[in-house]
PDB file of C-alpha atoms in Angstrom:
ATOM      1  CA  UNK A   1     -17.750  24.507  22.351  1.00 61.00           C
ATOM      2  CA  UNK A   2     -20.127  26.070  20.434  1.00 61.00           C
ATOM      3  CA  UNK A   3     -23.698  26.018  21.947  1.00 68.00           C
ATOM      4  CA  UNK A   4     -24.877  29.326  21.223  1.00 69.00           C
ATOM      5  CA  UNK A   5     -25.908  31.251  18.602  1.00 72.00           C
ATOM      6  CA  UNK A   6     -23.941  34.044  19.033  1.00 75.00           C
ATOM      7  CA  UNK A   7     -23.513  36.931  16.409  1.00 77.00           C
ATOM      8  CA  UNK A   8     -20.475  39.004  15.651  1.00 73.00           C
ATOM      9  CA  UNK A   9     -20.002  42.805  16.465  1.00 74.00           C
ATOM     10  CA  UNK A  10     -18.907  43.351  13.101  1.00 77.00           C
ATOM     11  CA  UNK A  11     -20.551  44.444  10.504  1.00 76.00           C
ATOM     12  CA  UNK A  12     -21.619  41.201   8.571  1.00 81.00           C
ATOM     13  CA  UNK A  13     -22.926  39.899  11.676  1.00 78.00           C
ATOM     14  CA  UNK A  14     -21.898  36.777  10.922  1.00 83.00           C
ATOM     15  CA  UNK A  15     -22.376  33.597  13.465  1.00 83.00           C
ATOM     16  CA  UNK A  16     -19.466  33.168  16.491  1.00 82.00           C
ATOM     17  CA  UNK A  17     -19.046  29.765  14.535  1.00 81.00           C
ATOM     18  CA  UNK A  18     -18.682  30.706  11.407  1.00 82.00           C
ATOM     19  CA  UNK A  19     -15.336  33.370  12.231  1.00 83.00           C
ATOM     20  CA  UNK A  20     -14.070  30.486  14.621  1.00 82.00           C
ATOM     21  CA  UNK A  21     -14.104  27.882  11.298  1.00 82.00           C
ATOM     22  CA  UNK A  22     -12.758  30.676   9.079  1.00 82.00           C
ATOM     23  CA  UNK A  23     -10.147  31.485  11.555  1.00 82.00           C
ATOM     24  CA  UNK A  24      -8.382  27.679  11.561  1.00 80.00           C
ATOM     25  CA  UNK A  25      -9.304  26.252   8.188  1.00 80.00           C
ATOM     26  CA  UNK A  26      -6.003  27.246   6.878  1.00 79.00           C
ATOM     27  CA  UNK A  27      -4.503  25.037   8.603  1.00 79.00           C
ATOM     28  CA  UNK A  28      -6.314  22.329   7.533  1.00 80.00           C
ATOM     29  CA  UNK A  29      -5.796  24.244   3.451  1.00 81.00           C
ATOM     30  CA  UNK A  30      -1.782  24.099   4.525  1.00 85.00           C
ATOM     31  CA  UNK A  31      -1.910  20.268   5.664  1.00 87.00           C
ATOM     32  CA  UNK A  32      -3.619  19.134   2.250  1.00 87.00           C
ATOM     33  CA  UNK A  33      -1.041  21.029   0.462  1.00 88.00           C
ATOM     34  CA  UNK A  34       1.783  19.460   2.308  1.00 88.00           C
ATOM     35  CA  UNK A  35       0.444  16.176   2.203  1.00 90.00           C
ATOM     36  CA  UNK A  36      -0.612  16.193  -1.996  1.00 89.00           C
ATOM     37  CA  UNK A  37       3.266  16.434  -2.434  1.00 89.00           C
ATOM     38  CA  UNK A  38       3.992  12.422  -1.007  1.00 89.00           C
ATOM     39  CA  UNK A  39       0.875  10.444  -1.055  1.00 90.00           C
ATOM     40  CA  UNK A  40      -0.815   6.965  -1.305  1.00 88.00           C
ATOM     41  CA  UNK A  41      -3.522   7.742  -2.583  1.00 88.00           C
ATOM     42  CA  UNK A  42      -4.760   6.027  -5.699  1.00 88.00           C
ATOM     43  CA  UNK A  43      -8.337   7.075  -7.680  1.00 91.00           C
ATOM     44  CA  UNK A  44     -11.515   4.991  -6.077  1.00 91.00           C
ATOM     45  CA  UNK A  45     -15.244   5.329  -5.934  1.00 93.00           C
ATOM     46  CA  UNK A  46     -15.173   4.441  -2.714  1.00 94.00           C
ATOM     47  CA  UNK A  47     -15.258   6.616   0.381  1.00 94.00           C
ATOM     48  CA  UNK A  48     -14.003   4.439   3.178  1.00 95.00           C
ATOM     49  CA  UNK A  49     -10.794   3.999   1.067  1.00 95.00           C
ATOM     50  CA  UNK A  50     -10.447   7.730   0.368  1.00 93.00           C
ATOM     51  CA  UNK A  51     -10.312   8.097   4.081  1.00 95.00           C
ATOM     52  CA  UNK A  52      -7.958   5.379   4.511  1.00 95.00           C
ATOM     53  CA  UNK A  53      -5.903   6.771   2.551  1.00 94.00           C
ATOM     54  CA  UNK A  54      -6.171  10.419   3.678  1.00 94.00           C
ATOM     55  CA  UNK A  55      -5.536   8.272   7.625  1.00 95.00           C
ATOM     56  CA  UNK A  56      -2.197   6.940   6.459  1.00 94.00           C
ATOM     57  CA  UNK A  57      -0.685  10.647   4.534  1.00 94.00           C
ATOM     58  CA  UNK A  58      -2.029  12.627   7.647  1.00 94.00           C
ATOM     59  CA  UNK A  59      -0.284  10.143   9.986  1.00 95.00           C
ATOM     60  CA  UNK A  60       3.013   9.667   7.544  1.00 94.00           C
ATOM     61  CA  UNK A  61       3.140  13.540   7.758  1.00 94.00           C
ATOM     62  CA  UNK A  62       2.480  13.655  11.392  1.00 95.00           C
ATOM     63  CA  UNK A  63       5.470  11.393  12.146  1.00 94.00           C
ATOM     64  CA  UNK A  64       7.607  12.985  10.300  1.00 94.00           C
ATOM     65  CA  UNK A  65       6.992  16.260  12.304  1.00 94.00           C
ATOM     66  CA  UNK A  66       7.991  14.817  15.382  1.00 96.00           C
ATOM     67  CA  UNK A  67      10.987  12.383  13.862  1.00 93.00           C
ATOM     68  CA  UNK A  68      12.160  16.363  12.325  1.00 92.00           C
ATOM     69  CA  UNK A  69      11.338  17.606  16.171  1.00 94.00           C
ATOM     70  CA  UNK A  70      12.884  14.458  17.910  1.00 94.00           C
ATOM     71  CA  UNK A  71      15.911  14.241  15.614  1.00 91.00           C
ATOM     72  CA  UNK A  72      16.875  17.574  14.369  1.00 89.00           C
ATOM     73  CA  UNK A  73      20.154  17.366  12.835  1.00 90.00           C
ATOM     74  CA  UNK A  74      18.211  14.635  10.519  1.00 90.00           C
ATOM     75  CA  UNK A  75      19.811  14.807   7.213  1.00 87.00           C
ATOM     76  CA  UNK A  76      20.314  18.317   8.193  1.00 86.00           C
ATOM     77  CA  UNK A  77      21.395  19.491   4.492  1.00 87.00           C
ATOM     78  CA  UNK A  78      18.895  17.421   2.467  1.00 87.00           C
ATOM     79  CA  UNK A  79      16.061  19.489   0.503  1.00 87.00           C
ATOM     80  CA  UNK A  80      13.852  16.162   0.285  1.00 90.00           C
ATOM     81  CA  UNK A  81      13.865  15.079   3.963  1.00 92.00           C
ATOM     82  CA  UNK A  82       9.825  13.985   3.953  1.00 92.00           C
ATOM     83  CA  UNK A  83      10.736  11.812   1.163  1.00 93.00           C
ATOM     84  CA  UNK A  84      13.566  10.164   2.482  1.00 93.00           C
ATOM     85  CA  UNK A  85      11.893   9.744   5.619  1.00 93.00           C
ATOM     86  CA  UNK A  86       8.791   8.190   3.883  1.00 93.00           C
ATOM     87  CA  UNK A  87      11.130   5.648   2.141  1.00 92.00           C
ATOM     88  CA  UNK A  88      12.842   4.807   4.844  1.00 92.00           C
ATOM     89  CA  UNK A  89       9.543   4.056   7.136  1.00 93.00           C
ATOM     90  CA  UNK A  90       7.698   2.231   4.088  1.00 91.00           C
ATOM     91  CA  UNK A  91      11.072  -0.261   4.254  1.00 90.00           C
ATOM     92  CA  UNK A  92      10.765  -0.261   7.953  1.00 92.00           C
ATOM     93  CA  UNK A  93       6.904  -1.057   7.846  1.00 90.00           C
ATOM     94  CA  UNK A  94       7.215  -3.730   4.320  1.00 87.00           C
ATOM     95  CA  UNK A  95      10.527  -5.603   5.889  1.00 87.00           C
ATOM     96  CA  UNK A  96       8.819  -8.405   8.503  1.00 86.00           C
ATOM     97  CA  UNK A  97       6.291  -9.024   6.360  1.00 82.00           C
ATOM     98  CA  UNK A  98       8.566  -9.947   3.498  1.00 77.00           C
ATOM     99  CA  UNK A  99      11.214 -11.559   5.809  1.00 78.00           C
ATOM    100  CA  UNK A 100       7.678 -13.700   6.990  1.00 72.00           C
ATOM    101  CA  UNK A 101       6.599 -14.514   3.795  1.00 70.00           C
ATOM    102  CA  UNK A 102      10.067 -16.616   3.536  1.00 67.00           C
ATOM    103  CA  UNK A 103       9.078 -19.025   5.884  1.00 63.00           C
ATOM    104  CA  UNK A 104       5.341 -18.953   5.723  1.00 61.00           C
ATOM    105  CA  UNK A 105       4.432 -22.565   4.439  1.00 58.00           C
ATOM    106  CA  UNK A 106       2.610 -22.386   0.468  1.00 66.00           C
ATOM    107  CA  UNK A 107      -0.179 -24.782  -0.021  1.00 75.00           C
ATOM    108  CA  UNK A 108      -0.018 -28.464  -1.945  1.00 77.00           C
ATOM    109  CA  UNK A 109      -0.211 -27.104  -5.367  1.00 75.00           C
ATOM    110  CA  UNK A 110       2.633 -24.019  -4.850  1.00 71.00           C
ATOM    111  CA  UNK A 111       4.911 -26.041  -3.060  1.00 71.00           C
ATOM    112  CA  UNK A 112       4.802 -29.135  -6.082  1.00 73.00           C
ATOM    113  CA  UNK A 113       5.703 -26.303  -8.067  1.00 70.00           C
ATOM    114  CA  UNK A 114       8.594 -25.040  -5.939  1.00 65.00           C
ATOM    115  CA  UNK A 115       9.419 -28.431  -5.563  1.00 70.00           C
ATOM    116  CA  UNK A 116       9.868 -29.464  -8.935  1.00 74.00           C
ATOM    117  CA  UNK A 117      11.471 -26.098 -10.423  1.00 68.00           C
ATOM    118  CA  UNK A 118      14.307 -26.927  -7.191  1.00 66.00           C
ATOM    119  CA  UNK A 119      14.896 -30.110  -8.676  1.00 74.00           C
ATOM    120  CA  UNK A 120      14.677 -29.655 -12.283  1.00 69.00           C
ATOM    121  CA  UNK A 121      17.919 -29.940 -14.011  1.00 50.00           C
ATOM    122  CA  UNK A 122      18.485 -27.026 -15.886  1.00 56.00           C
ATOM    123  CA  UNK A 123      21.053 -28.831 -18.623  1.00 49.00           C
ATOM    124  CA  UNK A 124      18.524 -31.177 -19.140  1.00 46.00           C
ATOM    125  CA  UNK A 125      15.634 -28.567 -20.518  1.00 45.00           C
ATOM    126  CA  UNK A 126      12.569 -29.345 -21.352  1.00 48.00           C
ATOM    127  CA  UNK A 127      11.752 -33.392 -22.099  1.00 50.00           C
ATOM    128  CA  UNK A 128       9.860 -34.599 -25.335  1.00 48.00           C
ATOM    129  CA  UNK A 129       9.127 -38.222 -24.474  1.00 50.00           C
ATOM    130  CA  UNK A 130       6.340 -40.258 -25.379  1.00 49.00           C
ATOM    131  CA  UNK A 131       5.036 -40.179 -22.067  1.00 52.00           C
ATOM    132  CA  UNK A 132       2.950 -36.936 -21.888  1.00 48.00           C
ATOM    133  CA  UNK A 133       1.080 -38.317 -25.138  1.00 60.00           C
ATOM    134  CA  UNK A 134      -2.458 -39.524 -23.120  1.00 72.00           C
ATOM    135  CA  UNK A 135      -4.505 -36.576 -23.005  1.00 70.00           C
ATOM    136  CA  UNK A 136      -5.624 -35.465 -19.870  1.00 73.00           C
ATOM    137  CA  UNK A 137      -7.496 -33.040 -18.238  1.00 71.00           C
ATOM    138  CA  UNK A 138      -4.997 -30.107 -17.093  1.00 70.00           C
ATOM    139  CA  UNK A 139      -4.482 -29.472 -13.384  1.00 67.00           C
ATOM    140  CA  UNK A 140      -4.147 -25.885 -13.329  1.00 69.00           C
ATOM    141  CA  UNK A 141      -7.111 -24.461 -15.116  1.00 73.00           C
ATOM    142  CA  UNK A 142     -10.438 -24.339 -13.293  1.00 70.00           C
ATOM    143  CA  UNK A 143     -12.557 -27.372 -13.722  1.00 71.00           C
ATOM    144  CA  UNK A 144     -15.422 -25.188 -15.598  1.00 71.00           C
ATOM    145  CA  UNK A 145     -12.622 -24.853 -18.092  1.00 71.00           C
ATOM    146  CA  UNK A 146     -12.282 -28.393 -19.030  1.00 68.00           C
ATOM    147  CA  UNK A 147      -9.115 -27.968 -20.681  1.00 66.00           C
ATOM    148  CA  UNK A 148      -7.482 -30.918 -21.952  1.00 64.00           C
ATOM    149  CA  UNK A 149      -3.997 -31.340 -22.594  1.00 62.00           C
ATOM    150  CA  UNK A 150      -1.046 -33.291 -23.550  1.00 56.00           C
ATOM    151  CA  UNK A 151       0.747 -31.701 -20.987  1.00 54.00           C
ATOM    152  CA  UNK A 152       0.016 -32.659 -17.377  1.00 50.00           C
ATOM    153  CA  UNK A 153       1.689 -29.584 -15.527  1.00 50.00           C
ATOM    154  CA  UNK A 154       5.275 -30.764 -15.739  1.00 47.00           C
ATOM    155  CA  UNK A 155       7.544 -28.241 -15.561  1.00 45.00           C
TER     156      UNK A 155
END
């Protein structure tokens, strides 16, 4: 596009380049405005996550532009339509994963715990016998830990 150096008429005489940037970086000045209002972005020192982040706002905003295009009696009164529509595509985006995280299977140690919370007997409470007297190392902690316990992890 822009493979020679060419120089303006005008009076500056600035580059061909230069006026063609100047001339379509408000746009790009409008779009960071619009986007500042709803984003996802969170503070980080690291630049591959800043442009993640400024990925996912540009593409939330662009798909809202063409849902508002595609659909546009949309919530036709609303003031806050872009946040509406950004709630309602976060559900849409969050809902299989949560629905899969129902059946996914938990590993040996979660699913003791589920295990014995479903079968506790909630009248009974919390037992004091004799039993849990031996001291023992605990089965939670990490083994650097060493912990030792007169509890052994029943719940």
């Amino acid at each position: 596009m822009h493979n020679s150096k060419e120089i303006s008429n005008r009076v500056d005489k600035k580059p061909k380049m230069i006026l063609d940037y100047n001339s379509t970086k408000g746009a790009v000045d409008t779009l960071d405005q619009l986007i500042a209002t709803y984003t996802c972005r969170t503070k980080t020192n690291r630049w591959p996550v800043t442009v993640f982040y400024n990925v996912v706002d540009t593409t939330a905003y662009n798909d809202f532009v063409l849902w508002i295009e595609n659909n546009p009696n949309w919530k036709k009164n609303l003031l806050q339509k872009r946040r509406i529509f950004l709630e309602e595509l976060g559900k849409l985006l969050v809902t299989p994963y949560i629905e899969g995280r129902k059946r996914l299977p938990r590993n040996e140690p979660a699913m003791a715990i589920v295990r014995k919370i479903q079968a506790a007997d909630p009248a009974k409470g919390p037992s004091s016998s004799k039993q849990a007297s031996k001291r023992t190392r605990c089965k939670f902690c990490p083994s650097k830990c060493d912990n030792i316990t007169h509890h052994t992890g029943s719940l």
